[in-house]
Amino acid sequence: MLDHHEGWGSPPMFFGFAADADGELAIAAGPLHDDEAEESGIHPVHFRAAQLKKARLPLWGFGLLFEGFCEEFSPEEIASGEVRRTMLAGHFHERPTADEMCNAVIYDARGNEWAALIYRYLPDRGVSELFTPADTITKPPLGMAGFLWSAALLLDPANRARVFAIVAADEDEN
């Protein structure tokens, strides 16, 4: 997905991943934001997810390519109340440790996370790849990834109670 990044300042891209019974993989991709998504009144990630669900594809996950900050993908930082408050207030870019990155994130319907990250100012470091198993995610991810996580989990109706319980517990903490 990182190869779809067209340069810094590029808009986020949304991806849907599907596989048929024979294992053939299908990928649908497009811009996250447009007039239709903005007029929908719901978060653009959930709007795009709903569009793909209506297409009746055998979806197994969603992905997002966006620019963000390294700390969004550090579990020990996510647990920190200060980082959560800073991000939710929209001031992440003001942190002295806020390293800009291009992020490609995929969540499947079980809640597993795959991420590929590349630093804006240190591209020679190459791509960092991360995998976070679903059973270690105890809070919704921060920012755009949190919307993607919930949309992917909700591909399986059996996950609804789990998603609502995790989100409700997180809201009680804040």
Short mmCIF file of N, CA and C in Angstrom, two decimals:
data_model
loop_
_atom_site.label_atom_id
_atom_site.label_comp_id
_atom_site.label_asym_id
_atom_site.label_seq_id
_atom_site.Cartn_x
_atom_site.Cartn_y
_atom_site.Cartn_z
N MET A 1 0.82 -1.20 0.00
CA MET A 1 0.00 0.00 0.00
C MET A 1 0.86 1.26 0.00
N LEU A 2 2.06 1.19 0.61
CA LEU A 2 2.90 2.39 0.67
C LEU A 2 3.25 2.92 -0.71
N ASP A 3 3.27 2.06 -1.72
CA ASP A 3 3.61 2.52 -3.06
C ASP A 3 2.51 3.39 -3.67
N HIS A 4 1.35 3.49 -3.03
CA HIS A 4 0.29 4.38 -3.49
C HIS A 4 0.46 5.81 -2.96
N HIS A 5 1.43 6.02 -2.06
CA HIS A 5 1.66 7.35 -1.50
C HIS A 5 2.31 8.22 -2.57
N GLU A 6 1.65 9.31 -2.90
CA GLU A 6 2.09 10.14 -4.03
C GLU A 6 3.01 11.27 -3.62
N GLY A 7 3.36 11.37 -2.37
CA GLY A 7 4.21 12.46 -1.89
C GLY A 7 3.57 13.12 -0.69
N TRP A 8 4.38 13.84 0.06
CA TRP A 8 3.89 14.45 1.30
C TRP A 8 2.81 15.48 1.00
N GLY A 9 1.78 15.41 1.78
CA GLY A 9 0.61 16.26 1.56
C GLY A 9 -0.47 15.53 0.78
N SER A 10 -0.24 14.26 0.47
CA SER A 10 -1.23 13.46 -0.27
C SER A 10 -2.43 13.16 0.62
N PRO A 11 -3.61 13.10 0.04
CA PRO A 11 -4.80 12.76 0.83
C PRO A 11 -4.80 11.28 1.21
N PRO A 12 -5.49 10.92 2.29
CA PRO A 12 -5.58 9.52 2.69
C PRO A 12 -6.30 8.68 1.64
N MET A 13 -5.87 7.42 1.52
CA MET A 13 -6.49 6.45 0.61
C MET A 13 -7.10 5.33 1.45
N PHE A 14 -8.29 4.87 1.04
CA PHE A 14 -9.00 3.79 1.73
C PHE A 14 -8.94 2.53 0.88
N PHE A 15 -8.75 1.38 1.52
CA PHE A 15 -8.65 0.10 0.83
C PHE A 15 -9.62 -0.90 1.44
N GLY A 16 -10.22 -1.71 0.60
CA GLY A 16 -11.01 -2.84 1.06
C GLY A 16 -10.38 -4.10 0.51
N PHE A 17 -10.27 -5.14 1.35
CA PHE A 17 -9.64 -6.40 0.95
C PHE A 17 -10.68 -7.51 1.00
N ALA A 18 -10.76 -8.26 -0.08
CA ALA A 18 -11.72 -9.36 -0.18
C ALA A 18 -11.02 -10.57 -0.77
N ALA A 19 -11.54 -11.74 -0.45
CA ALA A 19 -11.02 -12.98 -1.02
C ALA A 19 -12.20 -13.91 -1.26
N ASP A 20 -12.22 -14.53 -2.44
CA ASP A 20 -13.30 -15.48 -2.71
C ASP A 20 -12.91 -16.87 -2.20
N ALA A 21 -13.78 -17.84 -2.39
CA ALA A 21 -13.56 -19.19 -1.87
C ALA A 21 -12.31 -19.84 -2.45
N ASP A 22 -11.90 -19.42 -3.65
CA ASP A 22 -10.70 -19.97 -4.28
C ASP A 22 -9.42 -19.26 -3.84
N GLY A 23 -9.57 -18.27 -2.96
CA GLY A 23 -8.40 -17.54 -2.47
C GLY A 23 -7.99 -16.38 -3.35
N GLU A 24 -8.78 -16.09 -4.38
CA GLU A 24 -8.47 -14.94 -5.23
C GLU A 24 -8.67 -13.66 -4.43
N LEU A 25 -7.66 -12.82 -4.42
CA LEU A 25 -7.70 -11.58 -3.66
C LEU A 25 -8.17 -10.43 -4.53
N ALA A 26 -9.05 -9.63 -3.99
CA ALA A 26 -9.51 -8.42 -4.67
C ALA A 26 -9.24 -7.24 -3.75
N ILE A 27 -8.77 -6.16 -4.33
CA ILE A 27 -8.50 -4.95 -3.56
C ILE A 27 -9.23 -3.80 -4.23
N ALA A 28 -10.01 -3.08 -3.44
CA ALA A 28 -10.68 -1.87 -3.91
C ALA A 28 -10.02 -0.70 -3.20
N ALA A 29 -9.64 0.33 -3.95
CA ALA A 29 -8.97 1.48 -3.36
C ALA A 29 -9.53 2.76 -3.92
N GLY A 30 -9.51 3.79 -3.11
CA GLY A 30 -9.96 5.10 -3.55
C GLY A 30 -9.70 6.13 -2.47
N PRO A 31 -9.94 7.39 -2.81
CA PRO A 31 -9.70 8.44 -1.82
C PRO A 31 -10.64 8.30 -0.63
N LEU A 32 -10.14 8.64 0.54
CA LEU A 32 -10.98 8.58 1.73
C LEU A 32 -12.01 9.70 1.72
N HIS A 33 -11.58 10.88 1.33
CA HIS A 33 -12.45 12.06 1.37
C HIS A 33 -12.92 12.46 -0.02
N ASP A 34 -14.18 12.77 -0.15
CA ASP A 34 -14.74 13.42 -1.32
C ASP A 34 -16.06 14.06 -0.89
N ASP A 35 -16.74 14.72 -1.81
CA ASP A 35 -17.98 15.42 -1.45
C ASP A 35 -19.03 14.47 -0.88
N GLU A 36 -19.15 13.29 -1.49
CA GLU A 36 -20.16 12.33 -1.04
C GLU A 36 -19.89 11.89 0.40
N ALA A 37 -18.64 11.61 0.71
CA ALA A 37 -18.28 11.20 2.08
C ALA A 37 -18.52 12.34 3.06
N GLU A 38 -18.17 13.55 2.67
CA GLU A 38 -18.34 14.71 3.56
C GLU A 38 -19.81 14.98 3.83
N GLU A 39 -20.66 14.80 2.83
CA GLU A 39 -22.09 15.08 2.98
C GLU A 39 -22.83 13.97 3.73
N SER A 40 -22.19 12.82 3.92
CA SER A 40 -22.86 11.67 4.54
C SER A 40 -23.18 11.89 6.01
N GLY A 41 -22.41 12.72 6.69
CA GLY A 41 -22.65 12.97 8.11
C GLY A 41 -22.01 11.94 9.03
N ILE A 42 -21.33 10.93 8.47
CA ILE A 42 -20.62 9.96 9.31
C ILE A 42 -19.13 10.03 8.99
N HIS A 43 -18.32 9.41 9.83
CA HIS A 43 -16.88 9.46 9.61
C HIS A 43 -16.57 8.85 8.24
N PRO A 44 -15.65 9.46 7.48
CA PRO A 44 -15.34 8.95 6.13
C PRO A 44 -14.91 7.48 6.09
N VAL A 45 -14.19 7.00 7.11
CA VAL A 45 -13.78 5.59 7.12
C VAL A 45 -15.01 4.69 7.17
N HIS A 46 -15.96 5.02 8.04
CA HIS A 46 -17.18 4.20 8.15
C HIS A 46 -18.04 4.34 6.89
N PHE A 47 -18.03 5.52 6.27
CA PHE A 47 -18.78 5.71 5.03
C PHE A 47 -18.22 4.82 3.92
N ARG A 48 -16.89 4.84 3.75
CA ARG A 48 -16.25 4.01 2.71
C ARG A 48 -16.47 2.52 3.00
N ALA A 49 -16.38 2.13 4.27
CA ALA A 49 -16.61 0.73 4.63
C ALA A 49 -18.03 0.31 4.26
N ALA A 50 -19.00 1.17 4.55
CA ALA A 50 -20.39 0.86 4.22
C ALA A 50 -20.58 0.72 2.71
N GLN A 51 -19.91 1.58 1.94
CA GLN A 51 -20.01 1.48 0.48
C GLN A 51 -19.52 0.12 -0.01
N LEU A 52 -18.39 -0.32 0.52
CA LEU A 52 -17.85 -1.61 0.08
C LEU A 52 -18.71 -2.77 0.55
N LYS A 53 -19.29 -2.67 1.73
CA LYS A 53 -20.19 -3.73 2.21
C LYS A 53 -21.40 -3.85 1.29
N LYS A 54 -21.91 -2.72 0.81
CA LYS A 54 -23.06 -2.74 -0.10
C LYS A 54 -22.73 -3.45 -1.42
N ALA A 55 -21.46 -3.44 -1.80
CA ALA A 55 -21.04 -4.09 -3.04
C ALA A 55 -21.05 -5.61 -2.92
N ARG A 56 -21.30 -6.12 -1.73
CA ARG A 56 -21.41 -7.56 -1.46
C ARG A 56 -20.12 -8.32 -1.79
N LEU A 57 -18.98 -7.66 -1.60
CA LEU A 57 -17.70 -8.33 -1.76
C LEU A 57 -17.44 -9.19 -0.52
N PRO A 58 -16.74 -10.31 -0.65
CA PRO A 58 -16.40 -11.12 0.53
C PRO A 58 -15.23 -10.47 1.29
N LEU A 59 -15.52 -9.37 1.96
CA LEU A 59 -14.50 -8.57 2.63
C LEU A 59 -13.93 -9.28 3.85
N TRP A 60 -12.62 -9.16 4.04
CA TRP A 60 -11.99 -9.68 5.25
C TRP A 60 -11.26 -8.58 6.03
N GLY A 61 -11.12 -7.39 5.43
CA GLY A 61 -10.45 -6.31 6.15
C GLY A 61 -10.45 -5.01 5.38
N PHE A 62 -10.00 -3.97 6.09
CA PHE A 62 -9.88 -2.64 5.50
C PHE A 62 -8.49 -2.10 5.76
N GLY A 63 -8.04 -1.23 4.86
CA GLY A 63 -6.74 -0.60 5.01
C GLY A 63 -6.83 0.89 4.78
N LEU A 64 -5.84 1.59 5.30
CA LEU A 64 -5.80 3.03 5.17
C LEU A 64 -4.35 3.45 4.97
N LEU A 65 -4.12 4.31 4.01
CA LEU A 65 -2.81 4.89 3.76
C LEU A 65 -2.94 6.36 4.11
N PHE A 66 -2.17 6.82 5.10
CA PHE A 66 -2.30 8.21 5.54
C PHE A 66 -1.00 8.68 6.17
N GLU A 67 -0.87 9.99 6.27
CA GLU A 67 0.28 10.58 6.95
C GLU A 67 -0.07 10.79 8.41
N GLY A 68 0.85 10.47 9.28
CA GLY A 68 0.60 10.61 10.71
C GLY A 68 1.91 10.68 11.46
N PHE A 69 1.89 10.19 12.69
CA PHE A 69 3.05 10.30 13.57
C PHE A 69 3.41 8.93 14.13
N CYS A 70 4.70 8.74 14.35
CA CYS A 70 5.23 7.47 14.84
C CYS A 70 4.55 7.02 16.13
N GLU A 71 4.31 7.93 17.05
CA GLU A 71 3.78 7.57 18.35
C GLU A 71 2.40 6.92 18.28
N GLU A 72 1.69 7.12 17.17
CA GLU A 72 0.39 6.48 17.01
C GLU A 72 0.50 4.97 16.99
N PHE A 73 1.68 4.45 16.70
CA PHE A 73 1.87 3.01 16.54
C PHE A 73 2.78 2.41 17.59
N SER A 74 2.98 3.10 18.69
CA SER A 74 3.79 2.59 19.80
C SER A 74 2.87 2.21 20.94
N PRO A 75 2.65 0.91 21.17
CA PRO A 75 1.69 0.51 22.21
C PRO A 75 1.96 1.12 23.57
N GLU A 76 3.23 1.23 23.99
CA GLU A 76 3.51 1.81 25.30
C GLU A 76 3.14 3.29 25.34
N GLU A 77 3.21 3.98 24.21
CA GLU A 77 2.81 5.39 24.16
C GLU A 77 1.29 5.52 24.13
N ILE A 78 0.63 4.63 23.41
CA ILE A 78 -0.82 4.70 23.32
C ILE A 78 -1.46 4.57 24.69
N ALA A 79 -0.83 3.78 25.55
CA ALA A 79 -1.37 3.60 26.90
C ALA A 79 -1.23 4.86 27.74
N SER A 80 -0.37 5.78 27.33
CA SER A 80 -0.14 7.01 28.09
C SER A 80 -1.30 7.98 27.92
N GLY A 81 -1.83 8.44 29.02
CA GLY A 81 -2.94 9.40 28.98
C GLY A 81 -2.56 10.70 28.31
N GLU A 82 -1.30 11.15 28.51
CA GLU A 82 -0.85 12.41 27.92
C GLU A 82 -0.89 12.34 26.39
N VAL A 83 -0.38 11.25 25.83
CA VAL A 83 -0.37 11.10 24.38
C VAL A 83 -1.79 11.05 23.84
N ARG A 84 -2.67 10.32 24.49
CA ARG A 84 -4.07 10.23 24.05
C ARG A 84 -4.72 11.61 24.07
N ARG A 85 -4.52 12.35 25.16
CA ARG A 85 -5.13 13.69 25.25
C ARG A 85 -4.58 14.62 24.18
N THR A 86 -3.27 14.56 23.95
CA THR A 86 -2.63 15.41 22.93
C THR A 86 -3.19 15.10 21.55
N MET A 87 -3.31 13.83 21.23
CA MET A 87 -3.81 13.45 19.92
C MET A 87 -5.27 13.85 19.74
N LEU A 88 -6.10 13.56 20.74
CA LEU A 88 -7.52 13.88 20.63
C LEU A 88 -7.75 15.38 20.53
N ALA A 89 -6.84 16.17 21.10
CA ALA A 89 -6.95 17.63 21.01
C ALA A 89 -6.40 18.17 19.68
N GLY A 90 -5.79 17.30 18.87
CA GLY A 90 -5.26 17.73 17.58
C GLY A 90 -3.92 18.44 17.66
N HIS A 91 -3.17 18.20 18.72
CA HIS A 91 -1.89 18.88 18.91
C HIS A 91 -0.69 17.95 18.82
N PHE A 92 -0.86 16.80 18.21
CA PHE A 92 0.23 15.83 18.14
C PHE A 92 1.45 16.41 17.44
N HIS A 93 1.21 17.20 16.40
CA HIS A 93 2.31 17.75 15.62
C HIS A 93 3.20 18.69 16.43
N GLU A 94 2.72 19.17 17.58
CA GLU A 94 3.48 20.10 18.41
C GLU A 94 4.46 19.38 19.34
N ARG A 95 4.34 18.07 19.49
CA ARG A 95 5.22 17.32 20.39
C ARG A 95 6.64 17.28 19.81
N PRO A 96 7.66 17.50 20.66
CA PRO A 96 9.04 17.46 20.14
C PRO A 96 9.44 16.09 19.61
N THR A 97 8.76 15.05 20.05
CA THR A 97 9.09 13.69 19.59
C THR A 97 8.19 13.22 18.46
N ALA A 98 7.39 14.10 17.90
CA ALA A 98 6.43 13.72 16.86
C ALA A 98 7.14 13.56 15.52
N ASP A 99 7.48 12.32 15.18
CA ASP A 99 8.13 12.02 13.91
C ASP A 99 7.06 11.76 12.86
N GLU A 100 7.08 12.56 11.78
CA GLU A 100 6.10 12.38 10.70
C GLU A 100 6.40 11.09 9.94
N MET A 101 5.33 10.37 9.62
CA MET A 101 5.47 9.11 8.91
C MET A 101 4.35 8.96 7.89
N CYS A 102 4.62 8.16 6.89
CA CYS A 102 3.56 7.68 6.01
C CYS A 102 3.21 6.30 6.54
N ASN A 103 1.93 6.08 6.78
CA ASN A 103 1.45 4.87 7.45
C ASN A 103 0.50 4.09 6.54
N ALA A 104 0.74 2.82 6.42
CA ALA A 104 -0.20 1.91 5.75
C ALA A 104 -0.65 0.92 6.82
N VAL A 105 -1.94 0.91 7.10
CA VAL A 105 -2.47 0.08 8.18
C VAL A 105 -3.60 -0.78 7.64
N ILE A 106 -3.61 -2.05 8.03
CA ILE A 106 -4.68 -2.98 7.66
C ILE A 106 -5.19 -3.64 8.94
N TYR A 107 -6.51 -3.71 9.07
CA TYR A 107 -7.16 -4.49 10.13
C TYR A 107 -8.04 -5.53 9.47
N ASP A 108 -8.01 -6.75 10.03
CA ASP A 108 -8.94 -7.76 9.54
C ASP A 108 -10.14 -7.85 10.48
N ALA A 109 -11.10 -8.68 10.14
CA ALA A 109 -12.34 -8.77 10.91
C ALA A 109 -12.14 -9.38 12.29
N ARG A 110 -10.97 -9.93 12.56
CA ARG A 110 -10.66 -10.44 13.91
C ARG A 110 -10.02 -9.37 14.77
N GLY A 111 -9.58 -8.26 14.15
CA GLY A 111 -8.94 -7.18 14.89
C GLY A 111 -7.43 -7.19 14.84
N ASN A 112 -6.84 -8.09 14.05
CA ASN A 112 -5.39 -8.09 13.88
C ASN A 112 -4.97 -6.85 13.10
N GLU A 113 -3.80 -6.32 13.44
CA GLU A 113 -3.31 -5.11 12.78
C GLU A 113 -1.97 -5.38 12.10
N TRP A 114 -1.86 -4.96 10.85
CA TRP A 114 -0.60 -4.95 10.13
C TRP A 114 -0.33 -3.50 9.77
N ALA A 115 0.87 -3.04 10.04
CA ALA A 115 1.23 -1.66 9.72
C ALA A 115 2.59 -1.64 9.04
N ALA A 116 2.73 -0.76 8.08
CA ALA A 116 4.01 -0.48 7.43
C ALA A 116 4.20 1.02 7.50
N LEU A 117 5.35 1.44 8.00
CA LEU A 117 5.59 2.85 8.26
C LEU A 117 6.92 3.27 7.65
N ILE A 118 6.96 4.51 7.15
CA ILE A 118 8.22 5.05 6.66
C ILE A 118 8.32 6.50 7.15
N TYR A 119 9.48 6.84 7.70
CA TYR A 119 9.70 8.18 8.23
C TYR A 119 9.81 9.19 7.10
N ARG A 120 9.21 10.36 7.30
CA ARG A 120 9.29 11.41 6.29
C ARG A 120 10.72 11.91 6.14
N TYR A 121 11.38 12.19 7.26
CA TYR A 121 12.70 12.80 7.20
C TYR A 121 13.85 11.80 7.29
N LEU A 122 13.53 10.53 7.42
CA LEU A 122 14.56 9.49 7.47
C LEU A 122 14.19 8.33 6.54
N PRO A 123 13.95 8.61 5.26
CA PRO A 123 13.51 7.54 4.37
C PRO A 123 14.57 6.44 4.20
N ASP A 124 15.84 6.77 4.46
CA ASP A 124 16.89 5.76 4.33
C ASP A 124 16.76 4.64 5.35
N ARG A 125 15.99 4.86 6.41
CA ARG A 125 15.77 3.81 7.41
C ARG A 125 14.90 2.69 6.85
N GLY A 126 14.25 2.97 5.73
CA GLY A 126 13.41 1.96 5.10
C GLY A 126 12.05 1.84 5.76
N VAL A 127 11.36 0.78 5.42
CA VAL A 127 10.01 0.54 5.90
C VAL A 127 10.06 -0.30 7.18
N SER A 128 9.34 0.16 8.19
CA SER A 128 9.17 -0.62 9.42
C SER A 128 7.84 -1.35 9.33
N GLU A 129 7.85 -2.63 9.58
CA GLU A 129 6.62 -3.41 9.53
C GLU A 129 6.29 -3.91 10.93
N LEU A 130 5.02 -3.76 11.31
CA LEU A 130 4.56 -4.15 12.63
C LEU A 130 3.34 -5.05 12.51
N PHE A 131 3.22 -6.00 13.41
CA PHE A 131 2.02 -6.82 13.51
C PHE A 131 1.57 -6.81 14.96
N THR A 132 0.29 -6.51 15.17
CA THR A 132 -0.28 -6.53 16.52
C THR A 132 -1.44 -7.50 16.51
N PRO A 133 -1.34 -8.61 17.26
CA PRO A 133 -2.45 -9.55 17.30
C PRO A 133 -3.66 -8.96 18.02
N ALA A 134 -4.82 -9.38 17.59
CA ALA A 134 -6.08 -8.83 18.11
C ALA A 134 -6.19 -8.92 19.62
N ASP A 135 -5.73 -10.01 20.20
CA ASP A 135 -5.95 -10.19 21.64
C ASP A 135 -5.11 -9.27 22.50
N THR A 136 -4.17 -8.52 21.90
CA THR A 136 -3.39 -7.56 22.68
C THR A 136 -3.96 -6.15 22.60
N ILE A 137 -4.97 -5.94 21.76
CA ILE A 137 -5.57 -4.61 21.62
C ILE A 137 -6.68 -4.49 22.66
N THR A 138 -6.44 -3.66 23.67
CA THR A 138 -7.41 -3.49 24.76
C THR A 138 -8.12 -2.15 24.71
N LYS A 139 -7.63 -1.24 23.85
CA LYS A 139 -8.26 0.07 23.66
C LYS A 139 -8.36 0.30 22.16
N PRO A 140 -9.33 1.10 21.74
CA PRO A 140 -9.36 1.43 20.32
C PRO A 140 -8.08 2.18 19.95
N PRO A 141 -7.50 1.89 18.79
CA PRO A 141 -6.33 2.66 18.36
C PRO A 141 -6.68 4.14 18.23
N LEU A 142 -5.68 4.98 18.31
CA LEU A 142 -5.89 6.42 18.23
C LEU A 142 -6.12 6.87 16.79
N GLY A 143 -6.75 8.01 16.64
CA GLY A 143 -6.89 8.68 15.35
C GLY A 143 -7.62 7.87 14.30
N MET A 144 -7.17 8.04 13.06
CA MET A 144 -7.80 7.39 11.92
C MET A 144 -7.80 5.87 12.06
N ALA A 145 -6.74 5.33 12.65
CA ALA A 145 -6.64 3.87 12.79
C ALA A 145 -7.77 3.32 13.66
N GLY A 146 -8.25 4.10 14.62
CA GLY A 146 -9.35 3.64 15.47
C GLY A 146 -10.64 3.44 14.69
N PHE A 147 -10.92 4.33 13.76
CA PHE A 147 -12.11 4.18 12.92
C PHE A 147 -11.97 2.97 12.01
N LEU A 148 -10.76 2.78 11.48
CA LEU A 148 -10.50 1.63 10.61
C LEU A 148 -10.65 0.32 11.38
N TRP A 149 -10.12 0.29 12.60
CA TRP A 149 -10.21 -0.89 13.47
C TRP A 149 -11.67 -1.28 13.70
N SER A 150 -12.50 -0.31 14.07
CA SER A 150 -13.90 -0.64 14.36
C SER A 150 -14.64 -1.07 13.10
N ALA A 151 -14.36 -0.43 11.96
CA ALA A 151 -15.03 -0.82 10.71
C ALA A 151 -14.67 -2.25 10.33
N ALA A 152 -13.40 -2.62 10.49
CA ALA A 152 -12.98 -3.98 10.14
C ALA A 152 -13.58 -5.01 11.09
N LEU A 153 -13.56 -4.74 12.37
CA LEU A 153 -14.15 -5.68 13.33
C LEU A 153 -15.63 -5.89 13.06
N LEU A 154 -16.31 -4.83 12.65
CA LEU A 154 -17.75 -4.93 12.42
C LEU A 154 -18.10 -5.67 11.13
N LEU A 155 -17.08 -6.10 10.36
CA LEU A 155 -17.35 -6.98 9.22
C LEU A 155 -17.95 -8.30 9.69
N ASP A 156 -17.60 -8.70 10.90
CA ASP A 156 -18.14 -9.92 11.51
C ASP A 156 -19.16 -9.51 12.56
N PRO A 157 -20.46 -9.73 12.32
CA PRO A 157 -21.48 -9.31 13.29
C PRO A 157 -21.26 -9.86 14.70
N ALA A 158 -20.56 -10.97 14.82
CA ALA A 158 -20.29 -11.54 16.15
C ALA A 158 -19.39 -10.64 16.99
N ASN A 159 -18.70 -9.69 16.36
CA ASN A 159 -17.79 -8.79 17.08
C ASN A 159 -18.47 -7.55 17.65
N ARG A 160 -19.73 -7.33 17.32
CA ARG A 160 -20.38 -6.08 17.74
C ARG A 160 -20.28 -5.83 19.23
N ALA A 161 -20.62 -6.83 20.03
CA ALA A 161 -20.59 -6.65 21.49
C ALA A 161 -19.18 -6.32 21.97
N ARG A 162 -18.17 -6.98 21.39
CA ARG A 162 -16.77 -6.71 21.78
C ARG A 162 -16.37 -5.28 21.45
N VAL A 163 -16.70 -4.82 20.25
CA VAL A 163 -16.37 -3.45 19.85
C VAL A 163 -17.03 -2.45 20.79
N PHE A 164 -18.33 -2.63 21.02
CA PHE A 164 -19.04 -1.68 21.88
C PHE A 164 -18.48 -1.69 23.30
N ALA A 165 -18.11 -2.86 23.82
CA ALA A 165 -17.56 -2.95 25.18
C ALA A 165 -16.21 -2.25 25.27
N ILE A 166 -15.33 -2.45 24.29
CA ILE A 166 -14.01 -1.81 24.31
C ILE A 166 -14.15 -0.30 24.18
N VAL A 167 -15.00 0.16 23.27
CA VAL A 167 -15.20 1.60 23.08
C VAL A 167 -15.82 2.22 24.33
N ALA A 168 -16.82 1.57 24.92
CA ALA A 168 -17.46 2.10 26.13
C ALA A 168 -16.47 2.18 27.28
N ALA A 169 -15.63 1.16 27.46
CA ALA A 169 -14.63 1.18 28.53
C ALA A 169 -13.62 2.30 28.31
N ASP A 170 -13.25 2.53 27.04
CA ASP A 170 -12.30 3.60 26.72
C ASP A 170 -12.92 4.96 27.00
N GLU A 171 -14.20 5.14 26.66
CA GLU A 171 -14.87 6.42 26.91
C GLU A 171 -14.99 6.68 28.40
N ASP A 172 -15.19 5.64 29.20
CA ASP A 172 -15.27 5.80 30.66
C ASP A 172 -13.96 6.31 31.24
N GLU A 173 -12.81 5.94 30.62
CA GLU A 173 -11.50 6.37 31.10
C GLU A 173 -11.22 7.83 30.77
N ASN A 174 -11.82 8.34 29.70
CA ASN A 174 -11.50 9.71 29.24
C ASN A 174 -12.43 10.73 29.79
#
